[in-house]
C-alpha cells in the first residue's frame, strides 16, 4: 500500500510548524543536557502536538503494513513491533540525533534507544511523559520539559522521514527525501 504526495505534505508541513515552535524556544533556553529538565507551557505544547502526530503516523504505518492492534486500539507496544520489523526503521530509530542551532548548542537524543516490546510505554520515557501530559497537564507540568519535547520532536522527524518510503512510484520519492529535511536535526556520528 502507498500514500499520495498530498497526504505526506500535510504531515510534513505540520512537522515543520512544530519544529519552528521548538526553534523559537531556543532564544530562551539553549538545547543542552544542562537544561534538559527545564519545563514550560511551550515545551508541553510541542510534546502534545508531536505525540499526537507520532501516534497518527505509526497508526498509518501499521495500517499500510496490515498490522492489526493487539487490543481494540493501537498502542506503543504495537508500534514497537513495527519498528522492530523494519531494519531501515530500526536503524534510523536507534541512531542518535543531534539537535543543534549553533556549535555551542547541542543536545544528543536517541528517542527509541531503549524501546522494549511488552513493557509499559514500551520503556520510552518520553512516551510516558506524553501520556501523562495528555491525561493531566496540570498535575504533570514538569513532564513538559526540553528533554521530553526534543525526544518527541526527533521521534516525530524519524517517523515522518520513514513515511516517505510509502509514497507511490510517481510521487518523486528522491525529490521528497532531498528537500524535506530538518532545520535543526542531524545524525550524530
PDB file of C-alpha atoms in Angstrom:
ATOM      1  CA  UNK A   1       0.000   0.000   0.000  1.00  0.00           C
ATOM      2  CA  UNK A   2       1.067   3.574  -0.610  1.00  0.00           C
ATOM      3  CA  UNK A   3       0.194   7.127   0.330  1.00  0.00           C
ATOM      4  CA  UNK A   4      -0.080  10.077  -2.015  1.00  0.00           C
ATOM      5  CA  UNK A   5       2.134  13.154  -2.017  1.00  0.00           C
ATOM      6  CA  UNK A   6      -0.614  15.422  -0.652  1.00  0.00           C
ATOM      7  CA  UNK A   7      -1.033  13.203   2.414  1.00  0.00           C
ATOM      8  CA  UNK A   8       2.723  13.245   3.007  1.00  0.00           C
ATOM      9  CA  UNK A   9       2.914  17.029   2.567  1.00  0.00           C
ATOM     10  CA  UNK A  10       0.181  17.535   5.181  1.00  0.00           C
ATOM     11  CA  UNK A  11       2.214  15.514   7.687  1.00  0.00           C
ATOM     12  CA  UNK A  12       5.431  17.289   6.673  1.00  0.00           C
ATOM     13  CA  UNK A  13       4.066  20.828   6.886  1.00  0.00           C
ATOM     14  CA  UNK A  14       2.679  20.099  10.340  1.00  0.00           C
ATOM     15  CA  UNK A  15       6.066  18.754  11.440  1.00  0.00           C
ATOM     16  CA  UNK A  16       7.807  21.901  10.145  1.00  0.00           C
ATOM     17  CA  UNK A  17       5.325  24.063  12.035  1.00  0.00           C
ATOM     18  CA  UNK A  18       6.128  22.234  15.284  1.00  0.00           C
ATOM     19  CA  UNK A  19       9.865  22.317  14.553  1.00  0.00           C
ATOM     20  CA  UNK A  20       9.626  26.102  14.133  1.00  0.00           C
ATOM     21  CA  UNK A  21       7.893  26.336  17.525  1.00  0.00           C
ATOM     22  CA  UNK A  22      10.825  24.462  19.006  1.00  0.00           C
ATOM     23  CA  UNK A  23      13.375  26.687  17.241  1.00  0.00           C
ATOM     24  CA  UNK A  24      11.649  29.721  18.763  1.00  0.00           C
ATOM     25  CA  UNK A  25      12.217  28.310  22.263  1.00  0.00           C
ATOM     26  CA  UNK A  26      15.984  28.260  21.715  1.00  0.00           C
ATOM     27  CA  UNK A  27      16.159  32.033  22.079  1.00  0.00           C
ATOM     28  CA  UNK A  28      15.219  31.493  25.749  1.00  0.00           C
ATOM     29  CA  UNK A  29      16.594  28.040  26.609  1.00  0.00           C
ATOM     30  CA  UNK A  30      19.662  26.607  24.940  1.00  0.00           C
ATOM     31  CA  UNK A  31      19.142  22.965  23.918  1.00  0.00           C
ATOM     32  CA  UNK A  32      21.702  21.251  26.127  1.00  0.00           C
ATOM     33  CA  UNK A  33      21.901  18.438  28.654  1.00  0.00           C
ATOM     34  CA  UNK A  34      22.184  21.033  31.443  1.00  0.00           C
ATOM     35  CA  UNK A  35      18.784  22.482  30.530  1.00  0.00           C
ATOM     36  CA  UNK A  36      17.055  19.156  29.807  1.00  0.00           C
ATOM     37  CA  UNK A  37      14.635  19.381  32.760  1.00  0.00           C
ATOM     38  CA  UNK A  38      13.613  22.992  32.045  1.00  0.00           C
ATOM     39  CA  UNK A  39       9.845  22.921  31.632  1.00  0.00           C
ATOM     40  CA  UNK A  40       7.369  25.336  30.123  1.00  0.00           C
ATOM     41  CA  UNK A  41       3.933  25.541  28.561  1.00  0.00           C
ATOM     42  CA  UNK A  42       5.615  25.785  25.152  1.00  0.00           C
ATOM     43  CA  UNK A  43       7.518  22.522  25.672  1.00  0.00           C
ATOM     44  CA  UNK A  44       4.299  20.885  26.870  1.00  0.00           C
ATOM     45  CA  UNK A  45       2.520  22.115  23.728  1.00  0.00           C
ATOM     46  CA  UNK A  46       5.319  20.804  21.489  1.00  0.00           C
ATOM     47  CA  UNK A  47       5.259  17.453  23.311  1.00  0.00           C
ATOM     48  CA  UNK A  48       1.483  17.130  22.967  1.00  0.00           C
ATOM     49  CA  UNK A  49       1.487  18.044  19.278  1.00  0.00           C
ATOM     50  CA  UNK A  50       4.378  15.710  18.434  1.00  0.00           C
ATOM     51  CA  UNK A  51       2.950  12.844  20.498  1.00  0.00           C
ATOM     52  CA  UNK A  52      -0.357  13.108  18.686  1.00  0.00           C
ATOM     53  CA  UNK A  53       1.386  13.124  15.307  1.00  0.00           C
ATOM     54  CA  UNK A  54       3.623  10.185  16.245  1.00  0.00           C
ATOM     55  CA  UNK A  55       0.525   8.207  17.189  1.00  0.00           C
ATOM     56  CA  UNK A  56      -1.134   9.148  13.903  1.00  0.00           C
ATOM     57  CA  UNK A  57       1.905   8.309  11.746  1.00  0.00           C
ATOM     58  CA  UNK A  58       2.577   4.982  13.463  1.00  0.00           C
ATOM     59  CA  UNK A  59      -1.092   4.056  13.186  1.00  0.00           C
ATOM     60  CA  UNK A  60      -0.946   4.834   9.451  1.00  0.00           C
ATOM     61  CA  UNK A  61       2.216   2.734   9.063  1.00  0.00           C
ATOM     62  CA  UNK A  62       0.532  -0.169  10.894  1.00  0.00           C
ATOM     63  CA  UNK A  63      -2.431   0.062   8.532  1.00  0.00           C
ATOM     64  CA  UNK A  64      -0.170   0.272   5.477  1.00  0.00           C
ATOM     65  CA  UNK A  65       1.654  -2.825   6.741  1.00  0.00           C
ATOM     66  CA  UNK A  66      -1.683  -4.517   7.514  1.00  0.00           C
ATOM     67  CA  UNK A  67      -0.790  -4.914  11.176  1.00  0.00           C
ATOM     68  CA  UNK A  68      -3.787  -5.182  13.460  1.00  0.00           C
ATOM     69  CA  UNK A  69      -3.760  -3.850  17.029  1.00  0.00           C
ATOM     70  CA  UNK A  70      -3.383  -6.295  19.922  1.00  0.00           C
ATOM     71  CA  UNK A  71      -6.357  -4.729  21.666  1.00  0.00           C
ATOM     72  CA  UNK A  72      -9.179  -2.505  20.462  1.00  0.00           C
ATOM     73  CA  UNK A  73      -6.854   0.424  19.689  1.00  0.00           C
ATOM     74  CA  UNK A  74      -3.219   0.638  18.678  1.00  0.00           C
ATOM     75  CA  UNK A  75      -0.664   1.170  21.446  1.00  0.00           C
ATOM     76  CA  UNK A  76       3.060   1.875  21.593  1.00  0.00           C
ATOM     77  CA  UNK A  77       3.518  -1.872  22.041  1.00  0.00           C
ATOM     78  CA  UNK A  78       2.014  -2.424  18.562  1.00  0.00           C
ATOM     79  CA  UNK A  79       4.194   0.374  17.232  1.00  0.00           C
ATOM     80  CA  UNK A  80       7.319  -1.136  18.809  1.00  0.00           C
ATOM     81  CA  UNK A  81       6.655  -4.280  16.772  1.00  0.00           C
ATOM     82  CA  UNK A  82       6.521  -2.193  13.586  1.00  0.00           C
ATOM     83  CA  UNK A  83       9.859  -0.598  14.466  1.00  0.00           C
ATOM     84  CA  UNK A  84      11.444  -3.968  15.216  1.00  0.00           C
ATOM     85  CA  UNK A  85      10.060  -5.453  11.977  1.00  0.00           C
ATOM     86  CA  UNK A  86      11.703  -2.890   9.682  1.00  0.00           C
ATOM     87  CA  UNK A  87      15.509  -2.978   9.513  1.00  0.00           C
ATOM     88  CA  UNK A  88      15.586   0.519   7.973  1.00  0.00           C
ATOM     89  CA  UNK A  89      13.276   1.995  10.584  1.00  0.00           C
ATOM     90  CA  UNK A  90      15.098   0.189  13.391  1.00  0.00           C
ATOM     91  CA  UNK A  91      18.475   1.512  12.197  1.00  0.00           C
ATOM     92  CA  UNK A  92      17.070   5.024  11.864  1.00  0.00           C
ATOM     93  CA  UNK A  93      15.366   4.893  15.250  1.00  0.00           C
ATOM     94  CA  UNK A  94      18.493   3.790  17.083  1.00  0.00           C
ATOM     95  CA  UNK A  95      20.806   6.380  15.502  1.00  0.00           C
ATOM     96  CA  UNK A  96      21.215   9.297  17.896  1.00  0.00           C
ATOM     97  CA  UNK A  97      20.267  12.717  16.579  1.00  0.00           C
ATOM     98  CA  UNK A  98      21.946  15.959  17.485  1.00  0.00           C
ATOM     99  CA  UNK A  99      19.675  18.893  17.981  1.00  0.00           C
ATOM    100  CA  UNK A 100      21.649  21.979  17.246  1.00  0.00           C
ATOM    101  CA  UNK A 101      21.131  25.579  16.274  1.00  0.00           C
ATOM    102  CA  UNK A 102      24.783  26.610  16.656  1.00  0.00           C
ATOM    103  CA  UNK A 103      28.026  24.821  17.544  1.00  0.00           C
ATOM    104  CA  UNK A 104      27.596  25.929  21.152  1.00  0.00           C
ATOM    105  CA  UNK A 105      24.092  24.477  21.433  1.00  0.00           C
ATOM    106  CA  UNK A 106      23.998  20.721  21.249  1.00  0.00           C
ATOM    107  CA  UNK A 107      21.621  18.129  22.622  1.00  0.00           C
ATOM    108  CA  UNK A 108      22.030  14.474  21.658  1.00  0.00           C
ATOM    109  CA  UNK A 109      18.877  12.355  21.698  1.00  0.00           C
ATOM    110  CA  UNK A 110      18.171   8.763  20.608  1.00  0.00           C
ATOM    111  CA  UNK A 111      14.434   8.529  21.299  1.00  0.00           C
ATOM    112  CA  UNK A 112      13.930   4.838  20.507  1.00  0.00           C
ATOM    113  CA  UNK A 113      17.185   3.598  22.023  1.00  0.00           C
ATOM    114  CA  UNK A 114      15.526   1.815  24.985  1.00  0.00           C
ATOM    115  CA  UNK A 115      12.374   0.573  23.267  1.00  0.00           C
ATOM    116  CA  UNK A 116      11.114  -2.795  24.519  1.00  0.00           C
ATOM    117  CA  UNK A 117       8.085  -4.758  23.386  1.00  0.00           C
ATOM    118  CA  UNK A 118       5.767  -5.821  26.202  1.00  0.00           C
ATOM    119  CA  UNK A 119       6.899  -3.186  28.718  1.00  0.00           C
ATOM    120  CA  UNK A 120       4.628  -0.332  29.812  1.00  0.00           C
ATOM    121  CA  UNK A 121       5.041   2.635  27.441  1.00  0.00           C
ATOM    122  CA  UNK A 122       7.459   0.312  25.590  1.00  0.00           C
ATOM    123  CA  UNK A 123      10.109   1.566  28.011  1.00  0.00           C
ATOM    124  CA  UNK A 124      10.121   5.026  26.382  1.00  0.00           C
ATOM    125  CA  UNK A 125      10.261   7.777  28.999  1.00  0.00           C
ATOM    126  CA  UNK A 126       9.224  10.460  26.513  1.00  0.00           C
ATOM    127  CA  UNK A 127       6.125   8.436  25.510  1.00  0.00           C
ATOM    128  CA  UNK A 128       5.223   8.008  29.174  1.00  0.00           C
ATOM    129  CA  UNK A 129       5.656  11.764  29.715  1.00  0.00           C
ATOM    130  CA  UNK A 130       3.494  12.497  26.666  1.00  0.00           C
ATOM    131  CA  UNK A 131       0.749  10.233  28.035  1.00  0.00           C
ATOM    132  CA  UNK A 132       0.956  11.868  31.469  1.00  0.00           C
ATOM    133  CA  UNK A 133       0.745  15.355  29.943  1.00  0.00           C
ATOM    134  CA  UNK A 134      -2.124  14.318  27.683  1.00  0.00           C
ATOM    135  CA  UNK A 135      -4.200  12.962  30.551  1.00  0.00           C
ATOM    136  CA  UNK A 136      -3.390  15.566  33.223  1.00  0.00           C
ATOM    137  CA  UNK A 137      -1.310  18.502  32.016  1.00  0.00           C
ATOM    138  CA  UNK A 138      -1.681  20.492  35.228  1.00  0.00           C
ATOM    139  CA  UNK A 139      -0.557  17.697  37.545  1.00  0.00           C
ATOM    140  CA  UNK A 140       2.312  16.687  35.252  1.00  0.00           C
ATOM    141  CA  UNK A 141       3.519  20.136  34.137  1.00  0.00           C
ATOM    142  CA  UNK A 142       7.183  19.279  34.805  1.00  0.00           C
ATOM    143  CA  UNK A 143       6.980  16.495  32.227  1.00  0.00           C
ATOM    144  CA  UNK A 144       6.611  19.209  29.580  1.00  0.00           C
ATOM    145  CA  UNK A 145      10.348  19.824  29.562  1.00  0.00           C
ATOM    146  CA  UNK A 146      13.126  20.275  26.999  1.00  0.00           C
ATOM    147  CA  UNK A 147      14.119  16.605  27.167  1.00  0.00           C
ATOM    148  CA  UNK A 148      10.582  15.353  26.531  1.00  0.00           C
ATOM    149  CA  UNK A 149       9.856  17.914  23.807  1.00  0.00           C
ATOM    150  CA  UNK A 150      13.139  17.282  21.975  1.00  0.00           C
ATOM    151  CA  UNK A 151      12.759  13.478  22.180  1.00  0.00           C
ATOM    152  CA  UNK A 152       9.242  13.693  20.786  1.00  0.00           C
ATOM    153  CA  UNK A 153      10.303  16.116  18.055  1.00  0.00           C
ATOM    154  CA  UNK A 154      13.154  13.848  16.977  1.00  0.00           C
ATOM    155  CA  UNK A 155      10.952  10.728  17.096  1.00  0.00           C
ATOM    156  CA  UNK A 156       8.387  12.631  15.003  1.00  0.00           C
ATOM    157  CA  UNK A 157      11.071  13.541  12.460  1.00  0.00           C
ATOM    158  CA  UNK A 158      12.419   9.984  12.219  1.00  0.00           C
ATOM    159  CA  UNK A 159       8.946   8.611  11.582  1.00  0.00           C
ATOM    160  CA  UNK A 160       7.932  11.217   9.041  1.00  0.00           C
ATOM    161  CA  UNK A 161      11.160  10.591   7.123  1.00  0.00           C
ATOM    162  CA  UNK A 162      10.347   6.875   7.157  1.00  0.00           C
ATOM    163  CA  UNK A 163       6.851   7.648   5.870  1.00  0.00           C
ATOM    164  CA  UNK A 164       8.482   8.806   2.598  1.00  0.00           C
ATOM    165  CA  UNK A 165       9.042   5.124   1.788  1.00  0.00           C
ATOM    166  CA  UNK A 166       5.282   4.691   1.418  1.00  0.00           C
ATOM    167  CA  UNK A 167       4.939   7.264  -1.362  1.00  0.00           C
ATOM    168  CA  UNK A 168       3.809   5.779  -4.655  1.00  0.00           C
ATOM    169  CA  UNK A 169       6.340   5.483  -7.510  1.00  0.00           C
ATOM    170  CA  UNK A 170       5.050   8.573  -9.289  1.00  0.00           C
ATOM    171  CA  UNK A 171       5.337  10.931  -6.323  1.00  0.00           C
ATOM    172  CA  UNK A 172       9.025  11.868  -6.573  1.00  0.00           C
ATOM    173  CA  UNK A 173      10.452   9.950  -3.612  1.00  0.00           C
ATOM    174  CA  UNK A 174      14.039  11.067  -4.302  1.00  0.00           C
ATOM    175  CA  UNK A 175      12.992  14.710  -4.525  1.00  0.00           C
ATOM    176  CA  UNK A 176      10.975  14.453  -1.300  1.00  0.00           C
ATOM    177  CA  UNK A 177      13.886  12.796   0.535  1.00  0.00           C
ATOM    178  CA  UNK A 178      16.280  15.506  -0.607  1.00  0.00           C
ATOM    179  CA  UNK A 179      14.052  18.526   0.055  1.00  0.00           C
ATOM    180  CA  UNK A 180      12.167  17.570   3.218  1.00  0.00           C
ATOM    181  CA  UNK A 181      14.866  17.765   5.857  1.00  0.00           C
ATOM    182  CA  UNK A 182      15.037  19.227   9.329  1.00  0.00           C
ATOM    183  CA  UNK A 183      16.476  22.650  10.010  1.00  0.00           C
ATOM    184  CA  UNK A 184      17.966  21.680  13.385  1.00  0.00           C
ATOM    185  CA  UNK A 185      18.417  17.900  13.475  1.00  0.00           C
ATOM    186  CA  UNK A 186      21.397  15.941  12.201  1.00  0.00           C
ATOM    187  CA  UNK A 187      22.560  12.350  12.643  1.00  0.00           C
ATOM    188  CA  UNK A 188      25.354  12.196  15.204  1.00  0.00           C
ATOM    189  CA  UNK A 189      28.495  10.304  14.299  1.00  0.00           C
TER     190      UNK A 189
END
